Every structure is written in C-alpha cells, then in structure tokens.
Tab-separated table of C-alpha atoms and ligand atoms in Angstrom:
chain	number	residue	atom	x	y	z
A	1	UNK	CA	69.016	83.563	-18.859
A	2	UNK	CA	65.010	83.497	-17.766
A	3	UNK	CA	63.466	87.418	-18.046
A	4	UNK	CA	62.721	86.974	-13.749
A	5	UNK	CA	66.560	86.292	-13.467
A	6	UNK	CA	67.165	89.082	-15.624
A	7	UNK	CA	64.977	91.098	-13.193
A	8	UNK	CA	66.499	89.781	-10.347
A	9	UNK	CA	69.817	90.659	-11.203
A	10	UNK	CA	68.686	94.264	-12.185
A	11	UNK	CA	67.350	94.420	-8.650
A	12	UNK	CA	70.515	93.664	-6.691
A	13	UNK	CA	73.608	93.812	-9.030
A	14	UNK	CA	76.509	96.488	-9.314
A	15	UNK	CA	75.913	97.553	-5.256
A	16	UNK	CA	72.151	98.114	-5.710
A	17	UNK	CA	69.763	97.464	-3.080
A	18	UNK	CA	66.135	97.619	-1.874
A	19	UNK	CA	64.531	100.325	-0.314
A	20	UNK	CA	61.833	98.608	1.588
A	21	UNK	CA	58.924	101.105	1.653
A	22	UNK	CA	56.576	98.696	2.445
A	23	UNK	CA	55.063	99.221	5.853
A	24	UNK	CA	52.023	98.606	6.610
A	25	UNK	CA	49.348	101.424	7.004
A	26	UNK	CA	49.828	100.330	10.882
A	27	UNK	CA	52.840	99.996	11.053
A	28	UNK	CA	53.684	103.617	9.262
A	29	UNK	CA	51.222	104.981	11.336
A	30	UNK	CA	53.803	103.829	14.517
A	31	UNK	CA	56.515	105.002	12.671
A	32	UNK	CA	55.127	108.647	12.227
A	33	UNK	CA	53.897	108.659	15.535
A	34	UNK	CA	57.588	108.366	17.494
A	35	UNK	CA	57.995	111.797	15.117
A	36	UNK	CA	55.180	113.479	15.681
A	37	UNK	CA	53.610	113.524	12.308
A	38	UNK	CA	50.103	112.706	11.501
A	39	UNK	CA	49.786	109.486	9.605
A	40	UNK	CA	47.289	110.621	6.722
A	41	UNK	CA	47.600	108.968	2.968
A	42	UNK	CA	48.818	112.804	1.806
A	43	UNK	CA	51.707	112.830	4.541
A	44	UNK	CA	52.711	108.951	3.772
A	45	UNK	CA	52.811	109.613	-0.026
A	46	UNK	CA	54.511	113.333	0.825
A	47	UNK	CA	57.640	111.239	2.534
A	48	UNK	CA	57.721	108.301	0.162
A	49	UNK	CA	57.598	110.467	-2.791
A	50	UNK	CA	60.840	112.604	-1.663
A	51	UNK	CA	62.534	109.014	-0.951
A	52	UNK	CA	61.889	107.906	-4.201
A	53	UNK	CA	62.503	111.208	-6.330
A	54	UNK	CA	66.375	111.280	-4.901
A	55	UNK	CA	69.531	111.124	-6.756
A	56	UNK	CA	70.189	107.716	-5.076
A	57	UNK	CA	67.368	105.994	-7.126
A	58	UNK	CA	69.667	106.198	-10.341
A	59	UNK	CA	72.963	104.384	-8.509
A	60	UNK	CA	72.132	102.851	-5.519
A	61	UNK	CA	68.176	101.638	-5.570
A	62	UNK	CA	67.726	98.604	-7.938
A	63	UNK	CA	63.895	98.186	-6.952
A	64	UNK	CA	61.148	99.564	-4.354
A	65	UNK	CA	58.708	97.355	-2.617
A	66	UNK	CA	55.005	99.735	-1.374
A	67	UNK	CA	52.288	99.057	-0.131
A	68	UNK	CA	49.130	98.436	-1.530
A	69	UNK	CA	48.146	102.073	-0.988
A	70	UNK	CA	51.493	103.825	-2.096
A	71	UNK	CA	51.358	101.715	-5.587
A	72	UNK	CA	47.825	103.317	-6.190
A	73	UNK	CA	49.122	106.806	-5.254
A	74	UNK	CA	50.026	109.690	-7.958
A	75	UNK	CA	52.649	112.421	-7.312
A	76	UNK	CA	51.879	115.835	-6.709
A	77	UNK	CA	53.323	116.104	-11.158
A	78	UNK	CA	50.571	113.705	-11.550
A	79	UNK	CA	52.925	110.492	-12.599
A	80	UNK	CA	51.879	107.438	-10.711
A	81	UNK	CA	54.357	105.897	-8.055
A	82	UNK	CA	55.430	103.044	-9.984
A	83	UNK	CA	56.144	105.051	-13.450
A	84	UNK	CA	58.320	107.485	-10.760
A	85	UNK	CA	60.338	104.601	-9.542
A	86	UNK	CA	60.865	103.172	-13.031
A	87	UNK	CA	62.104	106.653	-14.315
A	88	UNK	CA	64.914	106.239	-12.097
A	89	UNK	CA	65.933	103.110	-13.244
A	90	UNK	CA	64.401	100.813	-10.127
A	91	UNK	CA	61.995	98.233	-10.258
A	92	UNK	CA	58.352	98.878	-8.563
A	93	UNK	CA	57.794	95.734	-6.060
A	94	UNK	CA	54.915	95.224	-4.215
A	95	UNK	CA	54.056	93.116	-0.554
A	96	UNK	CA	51.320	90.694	-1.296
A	97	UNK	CA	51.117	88.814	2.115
A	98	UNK	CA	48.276	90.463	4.073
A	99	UNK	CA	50.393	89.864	7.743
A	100	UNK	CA	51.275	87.541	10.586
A	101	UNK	CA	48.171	86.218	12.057
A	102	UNK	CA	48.453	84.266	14.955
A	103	UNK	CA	49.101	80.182	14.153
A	104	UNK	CA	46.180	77.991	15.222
A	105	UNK	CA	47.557	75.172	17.974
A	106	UNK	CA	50.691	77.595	18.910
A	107	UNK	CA	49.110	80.861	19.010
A	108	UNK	CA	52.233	82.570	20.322
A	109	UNK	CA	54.039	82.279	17.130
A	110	UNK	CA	52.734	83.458	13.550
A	111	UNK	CA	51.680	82.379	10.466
A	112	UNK	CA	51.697	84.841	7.416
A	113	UNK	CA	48.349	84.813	5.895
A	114	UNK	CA	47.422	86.066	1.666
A	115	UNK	CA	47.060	83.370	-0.645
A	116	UNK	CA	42.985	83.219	-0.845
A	117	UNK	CA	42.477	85.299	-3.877
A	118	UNK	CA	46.559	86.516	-4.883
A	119	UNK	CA	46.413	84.853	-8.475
A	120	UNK	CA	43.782	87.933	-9.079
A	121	UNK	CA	45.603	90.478	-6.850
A	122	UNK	CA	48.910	89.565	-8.525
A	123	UNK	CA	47.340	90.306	-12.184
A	124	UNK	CA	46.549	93.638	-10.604
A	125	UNK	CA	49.730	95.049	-9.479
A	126	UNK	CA	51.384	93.114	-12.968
A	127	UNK	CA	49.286	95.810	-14.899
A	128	UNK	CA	50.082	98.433	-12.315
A	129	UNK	CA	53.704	98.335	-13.023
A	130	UNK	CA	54.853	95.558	-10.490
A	131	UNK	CA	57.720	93.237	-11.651
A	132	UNK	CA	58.838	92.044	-8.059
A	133	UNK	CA	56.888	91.167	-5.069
A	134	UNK	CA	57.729	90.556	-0.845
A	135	UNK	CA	55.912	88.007	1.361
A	136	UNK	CA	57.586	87.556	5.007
A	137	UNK	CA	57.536	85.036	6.956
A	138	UNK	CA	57.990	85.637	10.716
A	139	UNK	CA	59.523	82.916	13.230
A	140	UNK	CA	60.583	83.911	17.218
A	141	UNK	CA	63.483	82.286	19.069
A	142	UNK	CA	63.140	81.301	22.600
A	143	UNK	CA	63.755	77.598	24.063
A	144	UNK	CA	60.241	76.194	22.558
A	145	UNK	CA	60.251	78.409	19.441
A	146	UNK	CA	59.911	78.573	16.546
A	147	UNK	CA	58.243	74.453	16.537
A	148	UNK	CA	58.081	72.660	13.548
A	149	UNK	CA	54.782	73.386	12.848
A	150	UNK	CA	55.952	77.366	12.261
A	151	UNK	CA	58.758	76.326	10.082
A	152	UNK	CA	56.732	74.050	8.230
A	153	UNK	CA	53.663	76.120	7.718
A	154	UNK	CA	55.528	79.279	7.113
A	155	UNK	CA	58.122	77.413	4.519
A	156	UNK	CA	54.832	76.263	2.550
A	157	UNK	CA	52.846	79.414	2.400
A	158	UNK	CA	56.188	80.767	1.130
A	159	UNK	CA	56.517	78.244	-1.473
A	160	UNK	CA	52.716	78.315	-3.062
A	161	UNK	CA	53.415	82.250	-2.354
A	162	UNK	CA	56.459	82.596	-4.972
A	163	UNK	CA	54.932	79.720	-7.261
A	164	UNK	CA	52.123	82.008	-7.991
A	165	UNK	CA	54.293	84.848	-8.289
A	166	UNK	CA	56.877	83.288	-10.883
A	167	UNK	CA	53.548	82.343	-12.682
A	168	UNK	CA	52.288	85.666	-13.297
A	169	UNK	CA	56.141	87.213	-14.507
A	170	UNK	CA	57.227	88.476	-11.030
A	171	UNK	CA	60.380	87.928	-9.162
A	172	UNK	CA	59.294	86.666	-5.485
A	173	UNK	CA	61.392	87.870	-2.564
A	174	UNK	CA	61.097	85.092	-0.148
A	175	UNK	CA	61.340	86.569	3.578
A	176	UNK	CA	61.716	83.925	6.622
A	177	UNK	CA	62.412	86.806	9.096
A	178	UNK	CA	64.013	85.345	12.392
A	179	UNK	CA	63.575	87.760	15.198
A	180	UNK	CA	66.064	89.591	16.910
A	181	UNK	CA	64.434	89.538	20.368
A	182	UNK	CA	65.156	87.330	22.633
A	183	UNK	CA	67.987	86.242	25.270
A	184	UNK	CA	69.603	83.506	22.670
A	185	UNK	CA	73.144	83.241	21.319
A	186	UNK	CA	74.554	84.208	17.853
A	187	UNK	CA	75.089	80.256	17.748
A	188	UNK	CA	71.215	79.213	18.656
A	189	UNK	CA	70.331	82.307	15.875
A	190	UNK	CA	72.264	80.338	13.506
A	191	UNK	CA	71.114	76.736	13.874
A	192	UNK	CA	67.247	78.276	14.239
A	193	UNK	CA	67.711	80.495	10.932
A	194	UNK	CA	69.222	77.410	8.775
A	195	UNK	CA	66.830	74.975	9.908
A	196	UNK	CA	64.290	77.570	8.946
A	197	UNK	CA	65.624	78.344	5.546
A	198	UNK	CA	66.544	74.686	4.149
A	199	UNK	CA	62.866	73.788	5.057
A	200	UNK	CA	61.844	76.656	2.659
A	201	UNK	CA	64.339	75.564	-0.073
A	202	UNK	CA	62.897	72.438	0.491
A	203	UNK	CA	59.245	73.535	-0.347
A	204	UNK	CA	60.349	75.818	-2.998
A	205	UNK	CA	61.849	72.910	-4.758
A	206	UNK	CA	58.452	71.045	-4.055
A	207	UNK	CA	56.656	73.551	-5.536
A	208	UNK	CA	58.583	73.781	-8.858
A	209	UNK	CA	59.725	77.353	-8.113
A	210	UNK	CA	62.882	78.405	-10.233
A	211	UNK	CA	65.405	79.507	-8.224
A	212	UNK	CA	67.034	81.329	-10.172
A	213	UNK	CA	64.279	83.783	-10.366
A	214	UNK	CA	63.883	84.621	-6.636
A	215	UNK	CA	65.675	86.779	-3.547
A	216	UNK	CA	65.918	85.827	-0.674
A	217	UNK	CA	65.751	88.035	2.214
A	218	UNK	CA	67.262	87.051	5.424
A	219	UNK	CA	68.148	88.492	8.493
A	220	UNK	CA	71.521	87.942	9.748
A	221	UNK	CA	73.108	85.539	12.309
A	222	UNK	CA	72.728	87.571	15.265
A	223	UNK	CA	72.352	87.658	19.076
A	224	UNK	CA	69.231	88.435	21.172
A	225	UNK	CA	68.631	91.731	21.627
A	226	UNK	CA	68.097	90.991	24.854
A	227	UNK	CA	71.257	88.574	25.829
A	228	UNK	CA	74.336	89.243	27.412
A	229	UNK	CA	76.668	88.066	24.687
A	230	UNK	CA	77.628	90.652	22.329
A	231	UNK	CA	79.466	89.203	19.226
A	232	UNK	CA	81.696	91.828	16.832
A	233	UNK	CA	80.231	92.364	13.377
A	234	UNK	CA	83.312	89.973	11.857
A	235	UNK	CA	81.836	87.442	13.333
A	236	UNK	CA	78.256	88.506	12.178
A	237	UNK	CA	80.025	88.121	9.062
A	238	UNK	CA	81.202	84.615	9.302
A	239	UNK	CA	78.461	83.178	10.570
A	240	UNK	CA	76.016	84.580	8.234
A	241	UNK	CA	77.744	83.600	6.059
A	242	UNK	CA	78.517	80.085	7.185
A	243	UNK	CA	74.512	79.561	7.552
A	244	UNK	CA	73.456	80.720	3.964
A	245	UNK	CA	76.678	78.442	2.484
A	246	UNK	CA	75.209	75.713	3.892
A	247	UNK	CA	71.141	76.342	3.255
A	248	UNK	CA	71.030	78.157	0.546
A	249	UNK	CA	70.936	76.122	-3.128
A	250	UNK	CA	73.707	77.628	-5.284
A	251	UNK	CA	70.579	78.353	-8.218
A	252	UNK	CA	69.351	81.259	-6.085
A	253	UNK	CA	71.494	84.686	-7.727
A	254	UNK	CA	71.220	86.846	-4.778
A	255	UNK	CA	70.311	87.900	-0.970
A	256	UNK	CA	69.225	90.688	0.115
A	257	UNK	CA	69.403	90.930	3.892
A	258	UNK	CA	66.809	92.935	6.151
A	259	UNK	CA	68.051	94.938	8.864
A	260	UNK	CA	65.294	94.044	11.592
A	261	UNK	CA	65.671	96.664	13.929
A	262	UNK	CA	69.625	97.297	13.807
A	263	UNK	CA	70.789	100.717	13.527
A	264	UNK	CA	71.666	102.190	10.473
A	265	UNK	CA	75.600	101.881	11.291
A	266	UNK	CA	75.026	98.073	12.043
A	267	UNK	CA	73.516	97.147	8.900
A	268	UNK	CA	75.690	98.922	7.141
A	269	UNK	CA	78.972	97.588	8.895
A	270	UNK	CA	78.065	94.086	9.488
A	271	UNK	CA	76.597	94.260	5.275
A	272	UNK	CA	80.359	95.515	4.717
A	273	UNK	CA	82.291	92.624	6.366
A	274	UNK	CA	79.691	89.769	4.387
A	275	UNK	CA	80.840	91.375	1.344
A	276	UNK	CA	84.212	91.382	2.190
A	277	UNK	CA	84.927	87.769	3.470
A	278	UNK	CA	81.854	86.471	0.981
A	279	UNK	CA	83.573	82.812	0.115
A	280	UNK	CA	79.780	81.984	-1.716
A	281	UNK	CA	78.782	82.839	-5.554
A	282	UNK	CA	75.705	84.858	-3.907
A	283	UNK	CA	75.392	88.667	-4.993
A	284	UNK	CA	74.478	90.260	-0.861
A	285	UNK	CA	73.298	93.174	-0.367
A	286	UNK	CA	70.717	94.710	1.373
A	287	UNK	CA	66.993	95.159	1.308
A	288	UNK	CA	66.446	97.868	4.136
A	289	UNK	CA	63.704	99.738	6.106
A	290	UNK	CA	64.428	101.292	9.076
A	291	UNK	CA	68.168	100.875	8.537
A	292	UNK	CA	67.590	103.033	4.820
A	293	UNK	CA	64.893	105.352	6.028
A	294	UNK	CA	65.567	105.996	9.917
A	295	UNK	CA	67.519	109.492	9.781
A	296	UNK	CA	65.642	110.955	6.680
A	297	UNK	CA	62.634	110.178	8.966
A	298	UNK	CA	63.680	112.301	11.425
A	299	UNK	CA	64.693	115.514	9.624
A	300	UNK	CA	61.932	114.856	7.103
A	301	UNK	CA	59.528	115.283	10.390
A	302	UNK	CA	61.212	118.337	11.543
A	303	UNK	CA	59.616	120.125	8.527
A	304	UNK	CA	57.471	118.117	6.352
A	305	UNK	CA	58.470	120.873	3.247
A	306	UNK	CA	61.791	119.886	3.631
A	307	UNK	CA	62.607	118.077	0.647
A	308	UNK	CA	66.175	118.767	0.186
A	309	UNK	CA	67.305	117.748	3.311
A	310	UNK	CA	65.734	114.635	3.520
A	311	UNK	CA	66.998	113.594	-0.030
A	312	UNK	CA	70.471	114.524	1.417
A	313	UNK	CA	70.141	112.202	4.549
A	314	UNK	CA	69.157	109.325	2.103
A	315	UNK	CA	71.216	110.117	-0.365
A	316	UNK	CA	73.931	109.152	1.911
A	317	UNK	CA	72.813	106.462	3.848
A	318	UNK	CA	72.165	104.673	0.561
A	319	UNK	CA	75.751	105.271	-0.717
A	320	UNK	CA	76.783	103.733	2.419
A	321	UNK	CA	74.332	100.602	1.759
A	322	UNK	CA	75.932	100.097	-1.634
A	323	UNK	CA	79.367	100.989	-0.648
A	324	UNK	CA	79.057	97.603	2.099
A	325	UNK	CA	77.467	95.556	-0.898
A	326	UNK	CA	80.419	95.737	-2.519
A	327	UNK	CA	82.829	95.521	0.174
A	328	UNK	CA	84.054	98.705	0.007
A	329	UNK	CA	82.421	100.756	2.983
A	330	UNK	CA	84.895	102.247	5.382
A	331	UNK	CA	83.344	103.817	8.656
A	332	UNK	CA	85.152	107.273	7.977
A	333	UNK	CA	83.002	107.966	4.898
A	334	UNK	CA	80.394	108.015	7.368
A	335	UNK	CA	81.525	111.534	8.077
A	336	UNK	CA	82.444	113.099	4.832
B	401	13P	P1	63.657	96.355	8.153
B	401	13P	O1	64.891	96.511	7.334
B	401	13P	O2	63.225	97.610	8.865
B	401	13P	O3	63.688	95.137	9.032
B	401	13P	O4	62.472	96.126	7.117
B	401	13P	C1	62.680	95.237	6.088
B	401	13P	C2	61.433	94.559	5.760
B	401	13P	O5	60.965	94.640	4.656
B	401	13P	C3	60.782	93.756	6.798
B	401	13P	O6	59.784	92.974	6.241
C-alpha cells in the first residue's frame, strides 16, 4: 500500500468524512453576513476553532480542508490549527486552487485558475502540517454548457493540479463540481457529470497520477434546482451511482461527495441510500460544507460565546453524515 493511499483511506474509512472549512475569505464573508456576524479573521478563526475542537473530530472527521488564512491561524491555547486538527485524529487539508476565473472564448463558464507558482506553495503548507489538498473544478448545465473546451480545460488543470500534489506527499481531492442550477433533468445531470469526469480520469491517467492516492469529490446526479421534475432520493441513489460505476477507474479508493447547496437532511438522506444500494468497491461518503456547518452556523451566530451549543449542533449533524456513509442513517435519529 503507497503512504498517500494510506492517507486516503485514513481520510474517508470507518464512516469518516470531510468537514470542508474551506471557504473563501469572500465567500465566508457571505456566509456570516446572512447571520449577522462581522466577517473579521478573529470571528472566522472563533467559529472554525469550536468546529474543529468538538467531540465529532475523534469519530466522525477523518480530515479538514482551510483556507489559506485558517492554516496560518493559532488558537486562543496558542496550538496552531493544523496541530488542533491532528490532535483529534483528522488530517489538516488545504485548497490550493486560487478560484473560478472566467474561461477566455466562453466567458460564461469557468476555468479554475492556481498552478503558476503551487510546486512552492505546496512545500509550504507540506511543512505547515498539510497531508491532503482540494482544487475544484466548476462546470454549469444549460443546453450549450458546459462545451468541450470547459471539460477539457478544467479536466487538465485538474490533472497537472494532483500531479504536483502526489509529487510533494499529498493526497489530491479532485473536485469537477457540476452545478445544481439550472432547469435540466436528473438524466441530462447524469450524462453532463460522466462526460465530465471520464475526461478527468482521462487526464489523470495522462498525467501519471496514481489513483490510488486521490478522492474524488463529486456532486450527485441531481435535478435543476430550478426544474419541474423532482426525483426521490432512491433514485438520487441509483443514478449516482450508475454514473461513478461507469466513469470512475476501479484504482481510485474512495468518493467523497459535496453537498452543493442541498440541505442538511438531503445530503444526509440521499448519502444514506448510495451507501445502502452501493453495488461499486468505492468507500462514499461525504465531504460537506454547508450541509456539515449550516445549523451550527446559525446558533453559533446567536451568541458568538456559545461554544457548547454549537459543538452540540455539529456534533450531531456529523453523526448523521457518518451514520449515511455507512448505510445506516435512519431519519428518526434525526430527532433523538
Ligand atoms: P458544499 O458541501 O457546501 O458544496 O461545499 C463543499 C465544497 O468544498 C465545495 O467546494
């Protein structure tokens, strides 16, 4: 077994999942808006820091991706972020990719920009504790999107991306994010999302990345959020899983889905049923934001002091992440 398979597999095995804490000084800034708290570096790290200090961390959380700001932060005891999340048992991860940008001849789709310079940024967050890292890739669905040129571009940015990665003793987490918006069908989500992950297994393989030392991190076979068809979460199921059996090279030891913008019961349900009718070899579980951190957001902003609280809320909705990565979730325990 390689050491990055070995740290893949501590990542996502036994139920454990990702806690994505990765926004985006932006896009936190958004996030702490809707709640009405001010977005400085103290009140970031103050929220962050109670996420990652929880009982959960030990059972539930195999690894943490930040931001470049949080994995330069130090806890109010002094201990820096990344020695906090490997006291726990977690892995520190870090996003390297430095956004979407828009794609020069179709600038209404994106290309993820970040290689100029990341052999020398990688070194950096090695040394700060890093073993894992996140680069997403972002692709729209409508009847001219995403073109060929988005796959393709995206697919090879990814590929150089997690070359460089597996070069300097990281895991790469290898995000082609289809979007949920959109009036499109479950069916035209899943022939979009294959074509756009085989053409990334087909750069990775280019590139000479080992697959066995990556995640991938999909989103799921979904509707639009914006189309009339509404399909039920065992169908989610199949079809997810129907597009990764048939995309994804049998190397690769795990996915970890993203929730992109589905509520905390979705991801958690529609996580459940992929675990439960799973027919592949793939480890699935989750790699969550909003769908990990939504409700401890909002008590958390009631009162910014409130630490127990918040753990509680977390606490909880992690359980319920790891119960549906092992198939065992049941929407009464919601309650309990
Ligand atoms: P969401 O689960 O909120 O989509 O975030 C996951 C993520 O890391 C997106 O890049």
């Amino acid at each position: 077994m390689s050491e990055l398979n070995k740290i893949a597999l501590k990542i996502i095995s036994h139920g454990k999942g990702i806690l994505a804490a990765d926004e985006s000084n932006g896009t936190m800034t958004k996030r702490l808006k809707a709640v009405n708290v001010n977005s400085t570096p103290e009140n970031r790290l103050l929220f962050r820091e109670i996420l990652f200090s929880s009982e959960c961390m030990k059972n539930c959380i195999g690894g943490v991706i930040l931001y470049d700001e949080t994995i330069n932060q130090t806890t109010s005891f002094g201990k820096s972020i990344p020695d906090l999340i490997s006291a726990s048992g977690a892995v520190p991860g870090i996003k390297v990719d430095t956004g979407a940008k828009e794609l020069a001849n179709s600038p209404e789709e994106k290309i993820t920009e970040g290689l100029d310079g990341l052999r020398d940024r990688l070194k950096k967050y090695y040394k700060l504790g890093a073993r894992f890292t996140k680069w997403r890739g972002v692709y729209s669905i409508s009847n001219k999107y995403p073109t060929r040129l988005a796959i393709n571009s995206n697919a090879h940015a990814l590929a150089r991306y997690s070359a460089l990665v597996q070069e300097s003793g990281m895991v790469p987490i290898v995000e082609p994010e289809v979007l949920m918006d959109g009036d499109h069908s479950a069916d035209v989500c899943l022939s979009k999302t294959s074509e756009v992950i085989k053409k990334c297994f087909e750069e990775l393989i280019l590139h000479k990345v080992d697959l066995s030392g990556i995640i991938l991190k999909p989103n799921m076979i979904l509707s639009g959020t914006q189309s009339k068809e509404k399909i039920s979460s065992e169908e989610v199921s199949h079809k997810t899983l129907e597009c990764l059996k048939n995309s994804v090279p049998s190397d690769v030891p795990g996915i970890a889905f993203l929730s992109g913008g589905q509520s905390e019961s979705e991801a958690t349900e529609n996580l459940n049923l992929i675990n439960k009718n799973n027919n592949t070899n793939f480890i699935m579980t989750y790699s969550y934001g909003r769908a990990l951190q939504q409700s401890a957001l909002k008590v958390w902003s009631k009162n910014i002091k409130e630490i127990e609280e918040t753990q509680k809320i977390f606490n909880h909705r992690a359980k319920m992440c790891t119960l549906a990565a092992q198939g065992e979730w049941v929407s009464k325990l919601e309650s309990e």
